[in-house]
Amino acid sequence: MNAAETSLVAAFAPPAREPAWLGEARRSALARFEALGLPTARHEDWRFTSLAALGALPFARAPAGDPAVASALLARGAAPEGPRLVFVNGRLAPELSTRGGLPQGVILSSLAEALREVPEKVRPHLGRLARPEAHAFTAANAALFEDGGFVLLPRGAAIDAPLALVFVTDAPPPAPLRGAEEIRGQAAAAPAAVHPRTLVVAEEGARGIVEEVFVGRGASLTNAVTELVLADGAKVEHVRLQVEGPDTFHVGAVHAEQGAEATLGAHAFSLGARLSRSELWSRLAGEGGEVRANGLYMADGARISDHFTWVEHAVPRCTTAQTFKGILDGTARGVFSGRIRVLPGAQKTVAHQLSSSLLLSDDAIADTKPQLEIFADDVKCGHGGTVGQLDEASLFYLRSRGVPEADAKSLLIWAFASEMVGLVGAPALRARAKNLIAARLPAGARILEAA
Amino acid sequence: MSTAEQLKDLTEQKYRYGFVTEIEEDRIPKGLSEEIIRVISEKKGEPSFMLEWRLKAYRHWLTMQEPTWANVRYPKIDYQEVVYYSAPKQKRALGSMEEVDPELRKAFGKLGIPLEEQMRLAGVAVDAVFDSVSVATTYKKKLADLGIVFCSFSEAVREHPALVEKWLGSVVPYTDNFFATLNSAVFSDGSFVYVPKGVRCPMELSTYFRINAKDTGQFERTLIVADEDAYVSYLEGCTAPQRDENQLHAAVVELVALDGAQIKYSTVQNWYPGDAEGKGGIYNFVTKRGKAMARSKLSWTQVETGSAITWKYPSCILQGDDSVGEFYSVALTNHRQQADTGTKMIHIGKNTRSTIISKGISAGRGQNTYRGLVKMMKGATGARNYSQCDSLLIGDRCGAHTFPYIEVRNPTAKVEHEATTSKISEDQLFYCKQRGIPEEDAVSMIVNGFAKQVLKELPMEFAVEAQKLLGMSLEGSVG
């Protein structure tokens, strides 16, 4: 086992007051993690994303974070107003959270609270979709999670305000280059590992918006797992906003299951982290279900941003629409790997997948793997992928109108990226995503002003 | 007859070319060892460099593992149960077609490709490979006058050892992959073409492969070198007799197009696909790759209708600036056939261009996978790729899968990929039928229309055969 694996296994300490079934699940997940080990480049799903740098780090359980620091981090534009739960280093920070004004029956709580208060709502779903068997990170999360969010949208509930779960990591700064011996001698400064675990249950016909925000600083690993259970006719928009610090490894998996006529809009904005991996596993289990999965990633420097989707059509008359866009600069690497599986009998499936990458520098890398696996004949499926640089003609046009080159580039990138923002339904989330994207463009502030 | 019945009839059609020709054979014991390789090399009277190369490949092969990533399922192959060499016995050297074994000539007759007629009518020089050894080569003189070498691989090894030594393994090294390495160790025969500088080969060169002897793996090795500014079009076609046991075929084809040269390589593959239950049938594990130098062009066109398992990725390494790669493919799987096929376009040089047009047709319980790689390397400034992969599904028990890989290392490169999956449109069918076109003909028309973009790339000689093949398995396909 490498340093990361060893340290994660060593961090295993199930909370004392948990139900027995959960302790059992944790122990078996840990055994699974030990057996699997972290994936390597030989693993087909990880062939473009090397975890070598992560594997070399010994992670410690995250210390209690400083609420003042957390609140400063939140002030940088990512913090949602309205009902929100804030977790600092994996633990609920009540002083930063607000949860008033929710309609009757709607629950926004920490998972630990939910396990105490409404275990009958949690137990049937926790770990049902995110199976630890095949996935090392999911196994590690299942074994090691401390807390996370629990959202229950009861039958027929309709709530317009986004319910936010904010995960703040306040970790020690990365160790400067030192020998391995010294690192071991200074366990206190070891990078922190946090494993947020979230469960969202939308009962029949419920409608809501759930937002997960990841911010932080310092050297850390965020290994998040989210399960979304959509009963028949439920409509959920799930937005994942990842703006972690430049020394964070972020691995986040979203597992969804949809009943008949259920609609899921899943948006992933991956703007931060040193290595960002965002996964969406979705199973359309009831007729007439629809999943819209979108992603935008921006990476510069030597960062890696990897998006992975796996959508399974198990029944007839379901729809998938996916759009993923990447903007890559410096020596950054962007990876998109999406698979749509249409199982036997899933007739009248409509599935479309689009992946576009923009390369802004000579050394940026884009790897794209859109995949269709189809076992039914009466289907309409397609995918498209493009990789290229900014359009010369558009750039020339803008410059001929007197727009400086840097601004013209910013404008074109803005145009490319803002399509993804437009796909988000909730206006408040759109505005925040726009601000965060603009903050990453040289002329972003002026563009926002003009808009 | 109802549509469903027609569909059933047509998808259950038996392999029309299933027969066994009794011919005296020269065989060696089954199994694989250094001893066997020495025997093969000796039987073929090869120079020592060839034997050394085979042994190096064999030793490397022993360290390799059979790949499992392809989207195909088949029982494990016991490589010690395969006979690695079999050649029709020849009593003496043959001067003309008339001297060829009448049994053999009859076999070609049954396949509908009488050599004489082809020679006369089509102006095609036919290097007929019957199992592993070439027994008839025609039009040699005409080609020789232009300095073109077109002969069996064994002959090339004996008579043009310098050319073979220079180019063999230059595109597909003996260490390349499990099946190519196995081929390098035991390859039996194949074709060799060399077109000298500036020469345009005046006719389509073609070889008809047949797998004949029972339990005989066939390990073809083809090497085509087009020197600077040369042009050659090469046709490969296959059909094999009905069998109960699976037959292993691991061919290697290497193409070298030097500066300004053009190679067009067309294949129609119709090996025995197994019966309706998937029993028998050829395993086709092929490595095909070409290297294109500056301003040269490589074009692969394939119509794959046969084999139980197809594992084949004709590829282009676009090494020289301004070189062009093309891949046109129709792959059809019926009954329980499985195909995992596609291409790799590796763009290394500046302004290299590639086009991929792949049409997959799945019927019965067939599984059809397109797997392709487009790689733009760091130096591929201004490179361009366009890929289009369309799948047609006939019946609800088949599968069509698309696994493209796009890897871009240069911002000025442009890559576009599109894929669609659909069934035969009922509107189109209805339109044809109300115009008085029988359903079966209508389906055939629609399928041929679906594949037309690829079929039109085939040379005349093949276009007819390819359409016939598609029609045979696909008429009456109503989803």
XYZ file of N, CA and C in Angstrom, chain A residues 44 47-48 333 339 345 347 359-389 391, chain B residues 69 71 367 371 373 378 389 393-423 479:
234
model
N -8.985 1.469 -16.507
C -9.507 2.166 -17.683
C -10.166 3.502 -17.343
N -7.345 6.247 -16.774
C -6.124 6.175 -17.564
C -5.511 7.548 -17.841
N -6.308 8.618 -17.799
C -5.750 9.939 -18.099
C -5.419 10.732 -16.840
N -4.587 19.689 -17.685
C -5.137 18.565 -18.416
C -6.623 18.462 -18.100
N -20.179 7.776 -20.348
C -20.766 6.594 -20.952
C -22.273 6.606 -20.774
N -34.196 -3.681 -23.859
C -35.575 -3.351 -23.526
C -35.827 -1.867 -23.305
N -36.406 0.742 -24.835
C -36.757 1.328 -26.129
C -37.148 2.787 -25.968
N -8.585 24.760 -25.871
C -7.186 24.761 -25.434
C -6.630 26.163 -25.620
N -6.191 26.766 -24.520
C -5.725 28.153 -24.600
C -4.214 28.253 -24.706
N -3.510 27.171 -24.439
C -2.052 27.257 -24.488
C -1.496 26.076 -25.265
N -0.206 26.172 -25.583
C 0.435 25.113 -26.363
C 0.549 23.820 -25.572
N 0.564 23.928 -24.264
C 0.860 22.737 -23.471
C -0.345 22.146 -22.769
N -1.503 22.739 -22.969
C -2.701 22.186 -22.351
C -3.091 20.892 -23.071
N -3.730 20.020 -22.334
C -4.053 18.688 -22.865
C -5.539 18.417 -22.678
N -6.175 17.886 -23.711
C -7.578 17.482 -23.572
C -7.722 16.024 -23.969
N -8.319 15.248 -23.107
C -8.588 13.848 -23.419
C -10.087 13.619 -23.304
N -10.676 13.108 -24.355
C -12.124 12.973 -24.389
C -12.494 11.552 -24.756
N -13.475 11.032 -24.052
C -13.874 9.635 -24.268
C -15.394 9.522 -24.157
N -16.140 10.017 -25.135
C -17.594 9.877 -25.049
C -17.982 8.472 -25.508
N -18.812 7.783 -24.760
C -19.069 6.394 -25.105
C -20.555 6.061 -25.077
N -20.968 5.334 -26.076
C -22.345 4.864 -26.134
C -22.341 3.350 -26.139
N -23.182 2.772 -25.303
C -23.277 1.315 -25.276
C -24.762 0.991 -25.384
N -25.166 0.412 -26.493
C -26.589 0.357 -26.782
C -27.056 -1.064 -27.070
N -28.059 -1.495 -26.324
C -28.577 -2.852 -26.483
C -30.056 -2.853 -26.860
N -30.558 -1.768 -27.412
C -31.956 -1.723 -27.831
C -32.000 -1.035 -29.185
N -32.989 -1.374 -30.021
C -32.911 -0.850 -31.385
C -33.695 0.423 -31.622
N -34.779 0.627 -30.864
C -35.607 1.784 -31.163
C -35.179 2.971 -30.324
N -33.977 3.457 -30.617
C -33.418 4.513 -29.792
C -32.852 5.609 -30.686
N -32.718 6.775 -30.105
C -32.023 7.856 -30.811
C -30.876 8.278 -29.920
N -29.693 7.929 -30.306
C -28.547 8.254 -29.474
C -27.477 8.904 -30.327
N -26.806 9.830 -29.761
C -25.718 10.427 -30.504
C -24.743 11.074 -29.559
N -23.535 11.222 -30.027
C -22.632 12.047 -29.246
C -21.722 12.825 -30.176
N -21.214 13.890 -29.648
C -20.317 14.698 -30.438
C -19.212 15.195 -29.543
N -18.053 15.396 -30.125
C -16.951 15.917 -29.336
C -16.135 16.852 -30.202
N -15.705 17.954 -29.641
C -14.813 18.830 -30.384
C -13.706 19.290 -29.455
N -12.541 19.479 -30.037
C -11.426 20.056 -29.304
C -10.794 21.076 -30.227
N -10.516 22.255 -29.716
C -9.875 23.242 -30.567
C -9.461 24.447 -29.769
N -9.009 25.461 -30.468
C -8.627 26.685 -29.770
C -9.651 27.771 -30.090
N -11.550 30.638 -31.827
C -11.721 30.848 -33.243
C -10.974 32.099 -33.705
N -9.284 -6.199 -22.897
C -10.026 -4.943 -22.890
C -11.090 -4.866 -23.968
N -14.313 -5.398 -26.299
C -15.703 -5.633 -25.932
C -16.225 -6.903 -26.618
N -23.103 -8.035 -31.699
C -22.591 -6.920 -30.902
C -21.519 -6.219 -31.713
N -14.351 1.334 -31.818
C -13.371 1.809 -30.843
C -12.294 2.543 -31.630
N -9.206 5.823 -31.828
C -8.363 6.804 -31.147
C -7.956 7.872 -32.146
N 2.091 16.685 -29.788
C 2.550 18.053 -29.565
C 2.885 18.782 -30.870
N -19.311 8.257 -36.755
C -19.589 6.850 -36.491
C -21.093 6.668 -36.405
N -29.330 -0.349 -35.958
C -29.719 -1.534 -35.191
C -30.909 -2.196 -35.862
N -30.826 -3.505 -35.994
C -31.911 -4.253 -36.612
C -32.323 -5.347 -35.642
N -33.460 -5.203 -35.027
C -33.893 -6.159 -34.009
C -33.507 -5.666 -32.629
N -34.198 -6.183 -31.604
C -33.989 -5.616 -30.269
C -33.063 -6.449 -29.393
N -32.351 -7.388 -29.996
C -31.447 -8.172 -29.160
C -29.983 -7.933 -29.501
N -29.750 -6.982 -30.396
C -28.371 -6.721 -30.781
C -27.844 -5.509 -30.016
N -26.589 -5.204 -30.203
C -26.010 -4.064 -29.503
C -25.089 -3.275 -30.415
N -25.066 -1.961 -30.201
C -24.160 -1.101 -30.962
C -23.472 -0.169 -29.987
N -22.170 -0.169 -30.006
C -21.409 0.575 -29.002
C -20.376 1.457 -29.672
N -20.146 2.614 -29.092
C -19.193 3.549 -29.682
C -18.236 4.022 -28.606
N -16.981 3.722 -28.758
C -15.975 4.107 -27.757
C -14.837 4.901 -28.412
N -15.063 6.167 -28.693
C -13.958 6.932 -29.277
C -13.056 7.519 -28.195
N -11.791 7.605 -28.473
C -10.836 8.252 -27.583
C -10.252 9.436 -28.347
N -10.296 10.598 -27.737
C -9.738 11.779 -28.387
C -8.698 12.371 -27.452
N -7.453 12.424 -27.903
C -6.382 12.933 -27.048
C -5.664 14.049 -27.792
N -5.751 15.242 -27.256
C -5.209 16.388 -27.977
C -4.107 17.049 -27.172
N -2.952 17.214 -27.804
C -1.787 17.820 -27.153
C -1.363 19.098 -27.868
N -2.135 19.557 -28.819
C -1.759 20.753 -29.563
C -2.989 21.628 -29.755
N -2.906 22.894 -29.334
C -4.113 23.732 -29.360
C -4.581 24.081 -30.763
N -3.695 24.027 -31.750
C -4.117 24.420 -33.093
C -4.780 23.264 -33.831
N -4.718 22.080 -33.238
C -5.344 20.932 -33.886
C -6.854 21.021 -33.717
N -7.571 20.564 -34.716
C -9.025 20.576 -34.619
C -9.541 19.155 -34.727
N -10.357 18.796 -33.782
C -10.889 17.439 -33.781
C -12.401 17.503 -33.664
N -13.060 16.776 -34.509
C -14.510 16.714 -34.416
C -14.934 15.266 -34.435
N -15.833 14.939 -33.564
C -16.346 13.572 -33.544
C -17.863 13.604 -33.463
N -18.493 12.786 -34.267
C -19.947 12.706 -34.218
C -20.346 11.245 -34.270
N -21.362 10.900 -33.538
C -21.852 9.531 -33.627
C -23.361 9.533 -33.485
N -24.006 8.671 -34.220
C -25.447 8.530 -34.080
C -25.802 7.055 -34.058
N -26.916 6.757 -33.437
C -27.412 5.395 -33.419
C -28.892 5.433 -33.739
N -29.331 4.585 -34.626
C -30.753 4.591 -34.955
C -31.132 3.257 -35.569
N -32.434 3.094 -35.779
C -32.871 1.928 -36.527
C -33.375 2.394 -37.891
N -36.922 -3.108 -38.224
C -36.769 -3.067 -36.769
C -38.093 -3.122 -36.047
